[in-house]
PDB file of C-alpha atoms in Angstrom:
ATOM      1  CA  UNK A   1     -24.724  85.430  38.586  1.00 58.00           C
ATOM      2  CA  UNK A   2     -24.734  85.653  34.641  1.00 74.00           C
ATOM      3  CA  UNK A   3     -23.699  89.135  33.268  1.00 91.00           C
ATOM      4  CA  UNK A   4     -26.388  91.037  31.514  1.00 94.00           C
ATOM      5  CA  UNK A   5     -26.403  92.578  28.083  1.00 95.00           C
ATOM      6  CA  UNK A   6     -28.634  95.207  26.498  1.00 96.00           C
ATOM      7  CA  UNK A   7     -28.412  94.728  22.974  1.00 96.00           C
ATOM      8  CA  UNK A   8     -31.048  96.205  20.007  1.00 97.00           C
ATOM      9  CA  UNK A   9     -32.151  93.580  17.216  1.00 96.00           C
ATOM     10  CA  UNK A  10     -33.911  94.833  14.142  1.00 94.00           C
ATOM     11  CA  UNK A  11     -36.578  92.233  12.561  1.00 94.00           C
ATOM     12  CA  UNK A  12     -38.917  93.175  10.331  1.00 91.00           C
ATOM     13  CA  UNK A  13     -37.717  97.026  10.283  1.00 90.00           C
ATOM     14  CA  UNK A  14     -38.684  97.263  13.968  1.00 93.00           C
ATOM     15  CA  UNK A  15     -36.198  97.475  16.714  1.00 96.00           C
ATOM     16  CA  UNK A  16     -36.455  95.407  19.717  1.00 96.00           C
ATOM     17  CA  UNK A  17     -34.287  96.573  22.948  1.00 97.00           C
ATOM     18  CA  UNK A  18     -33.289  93.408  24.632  1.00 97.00           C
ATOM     19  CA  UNK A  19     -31.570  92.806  28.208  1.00 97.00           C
ATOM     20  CA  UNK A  20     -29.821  89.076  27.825  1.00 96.00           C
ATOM     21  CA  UNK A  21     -27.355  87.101  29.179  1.00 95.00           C
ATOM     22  CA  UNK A  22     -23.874  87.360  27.095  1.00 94.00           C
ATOM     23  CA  UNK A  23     -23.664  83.957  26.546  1.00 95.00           C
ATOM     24  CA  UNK A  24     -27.303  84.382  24.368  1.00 96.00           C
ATOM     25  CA  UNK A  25     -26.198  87.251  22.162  1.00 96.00           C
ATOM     26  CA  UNK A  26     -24.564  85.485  18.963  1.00 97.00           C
ATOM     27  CA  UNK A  27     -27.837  83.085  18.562  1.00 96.00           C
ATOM     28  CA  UNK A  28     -30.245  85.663  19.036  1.00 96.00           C
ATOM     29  CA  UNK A  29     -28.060  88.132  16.628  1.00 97.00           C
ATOM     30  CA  UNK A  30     -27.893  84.718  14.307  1.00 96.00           C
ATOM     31  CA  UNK A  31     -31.630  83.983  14.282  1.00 95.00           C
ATOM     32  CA  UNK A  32     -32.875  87.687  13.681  1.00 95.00           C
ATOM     33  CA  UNK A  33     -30.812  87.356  10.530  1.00 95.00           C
ATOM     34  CA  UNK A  34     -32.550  84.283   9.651  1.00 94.00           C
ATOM     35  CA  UNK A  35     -35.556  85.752  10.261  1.00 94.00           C
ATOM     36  CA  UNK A  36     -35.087  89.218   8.188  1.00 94.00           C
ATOM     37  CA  UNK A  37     -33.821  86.734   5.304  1.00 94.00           C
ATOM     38  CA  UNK A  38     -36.659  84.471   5.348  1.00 93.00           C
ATOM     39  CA  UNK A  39     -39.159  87.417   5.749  1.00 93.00           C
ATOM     40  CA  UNK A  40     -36.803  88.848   2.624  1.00 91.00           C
ATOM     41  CA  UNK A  41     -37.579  85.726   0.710  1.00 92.00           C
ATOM     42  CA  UNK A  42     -41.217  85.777   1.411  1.00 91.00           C
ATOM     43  CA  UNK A  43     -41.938  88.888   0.264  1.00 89.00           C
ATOM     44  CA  UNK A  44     -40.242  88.267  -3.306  1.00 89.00           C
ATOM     45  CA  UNK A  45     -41.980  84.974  -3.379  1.00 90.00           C
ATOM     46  CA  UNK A  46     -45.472  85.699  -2.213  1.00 87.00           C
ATOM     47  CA  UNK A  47     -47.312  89.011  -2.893  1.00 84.00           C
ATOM     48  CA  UNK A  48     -47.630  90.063   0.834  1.00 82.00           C
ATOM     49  CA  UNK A  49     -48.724  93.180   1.811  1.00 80.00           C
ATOM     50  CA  UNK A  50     -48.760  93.120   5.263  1.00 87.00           C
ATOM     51  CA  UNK A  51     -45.606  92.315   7.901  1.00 88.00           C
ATOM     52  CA  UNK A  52     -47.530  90.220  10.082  1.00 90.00           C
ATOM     53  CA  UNK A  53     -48.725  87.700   7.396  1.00 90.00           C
ATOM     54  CA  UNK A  54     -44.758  87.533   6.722  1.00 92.00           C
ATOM     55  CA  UNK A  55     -44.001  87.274  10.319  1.00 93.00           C
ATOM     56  CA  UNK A  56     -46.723  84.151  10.970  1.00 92.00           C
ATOM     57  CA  UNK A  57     -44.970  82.514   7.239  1.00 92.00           C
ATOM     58  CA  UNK A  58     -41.835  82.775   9.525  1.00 93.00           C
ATOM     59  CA  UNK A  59     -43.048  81.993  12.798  1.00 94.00           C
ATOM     60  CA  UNK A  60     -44.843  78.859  10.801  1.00 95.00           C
ATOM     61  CA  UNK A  61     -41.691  77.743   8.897  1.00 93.00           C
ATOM     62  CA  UNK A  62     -39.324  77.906  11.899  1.00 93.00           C
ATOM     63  CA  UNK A  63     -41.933  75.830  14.325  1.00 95.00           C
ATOM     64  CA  UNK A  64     -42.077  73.387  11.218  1.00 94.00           C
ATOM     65  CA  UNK A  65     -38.735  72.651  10.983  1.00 93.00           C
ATOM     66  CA  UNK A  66     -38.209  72.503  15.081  1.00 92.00           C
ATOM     67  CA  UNK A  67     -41.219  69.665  14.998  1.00 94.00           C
ATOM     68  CA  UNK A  68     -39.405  68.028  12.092  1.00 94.00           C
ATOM     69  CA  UNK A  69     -36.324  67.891  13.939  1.00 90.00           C
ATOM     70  CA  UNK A  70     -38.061  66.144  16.920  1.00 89.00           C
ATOM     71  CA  UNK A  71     -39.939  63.711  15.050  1.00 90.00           C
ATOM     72  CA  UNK A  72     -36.628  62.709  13.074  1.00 89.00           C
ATOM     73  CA  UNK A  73     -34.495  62.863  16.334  1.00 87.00           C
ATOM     74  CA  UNK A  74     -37.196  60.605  18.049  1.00 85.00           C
ATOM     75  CA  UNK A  75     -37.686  58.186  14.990  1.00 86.00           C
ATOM     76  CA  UNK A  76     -34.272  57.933  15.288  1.00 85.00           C
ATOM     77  CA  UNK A  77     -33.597  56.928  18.686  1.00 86.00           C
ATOM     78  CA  UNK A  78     -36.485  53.778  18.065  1.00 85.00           C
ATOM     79  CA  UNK A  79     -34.176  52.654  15.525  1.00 86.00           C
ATOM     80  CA  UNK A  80     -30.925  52.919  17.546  1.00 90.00           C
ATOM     81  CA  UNK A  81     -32.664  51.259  20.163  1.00 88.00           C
ATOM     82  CA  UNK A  82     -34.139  48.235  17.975  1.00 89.00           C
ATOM     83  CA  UNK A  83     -30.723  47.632  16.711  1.00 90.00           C
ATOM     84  CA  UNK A  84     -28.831  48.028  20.131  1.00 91.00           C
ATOM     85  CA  UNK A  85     -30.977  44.998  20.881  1.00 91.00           C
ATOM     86  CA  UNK A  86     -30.436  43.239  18.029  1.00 90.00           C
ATOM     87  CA  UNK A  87     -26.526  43.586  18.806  1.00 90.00           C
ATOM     88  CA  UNK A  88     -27.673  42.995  22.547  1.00 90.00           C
ATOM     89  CA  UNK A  89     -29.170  39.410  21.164  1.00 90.00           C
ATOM     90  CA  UNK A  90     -26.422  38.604  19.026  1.00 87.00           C
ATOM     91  CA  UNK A  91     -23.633  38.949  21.899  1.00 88.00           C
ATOM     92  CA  UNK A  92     -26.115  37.250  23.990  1.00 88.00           C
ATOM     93  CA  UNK A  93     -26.065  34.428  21.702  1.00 88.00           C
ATOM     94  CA  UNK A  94     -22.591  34.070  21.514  1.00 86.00           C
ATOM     95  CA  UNK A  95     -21.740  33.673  25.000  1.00 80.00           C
TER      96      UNK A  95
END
């Protein structure tokens, strides 16, 4: 059984009691950060008077990027896997 932790995380000037397994506690502590900063950035950038507009921006920017990453890790994998054949056909050739 995983030890528990009860931390508190501040985002967005609202603290959120969490219980979570140690092992968690430096990425969620790492991505409230990211999130305070981004909302940080948002408000200088945008003229944004309420939190939750700021909160879907982040919510928005942080799926985008996650897709992103999937798309590019997926695109890829095709082209590791066209070229592993290629190489595949080559030694094939050879023998």
């Amino acid at each position: 059984m995983s030890e528990k932790l009860k931390i508190k995380l501040s985002i967005a000037d609202r603290v959120y009691p969490l219980t979570i397994p140690v092992q968690q506690e430096e990425g969620l502590r790492k991505a409230a950060k990211k999130i305070d900063a981004m909302i940080k950035q948002f408000e200088q950038s945008y003229a944004v008077r309420d939190k939750q507009d700021v909160l879907a921006m982040c919510a928005l920017q942080f799926a985008s990027q996650a897709t992103q990453k999937n798309i590019d890790k997926n695109s890829n994998q095709e082209e590791i896997s066209k070229r592993l054949e290629a190489l595949s056909a080559l030694l094939n050739e050879q023998l």
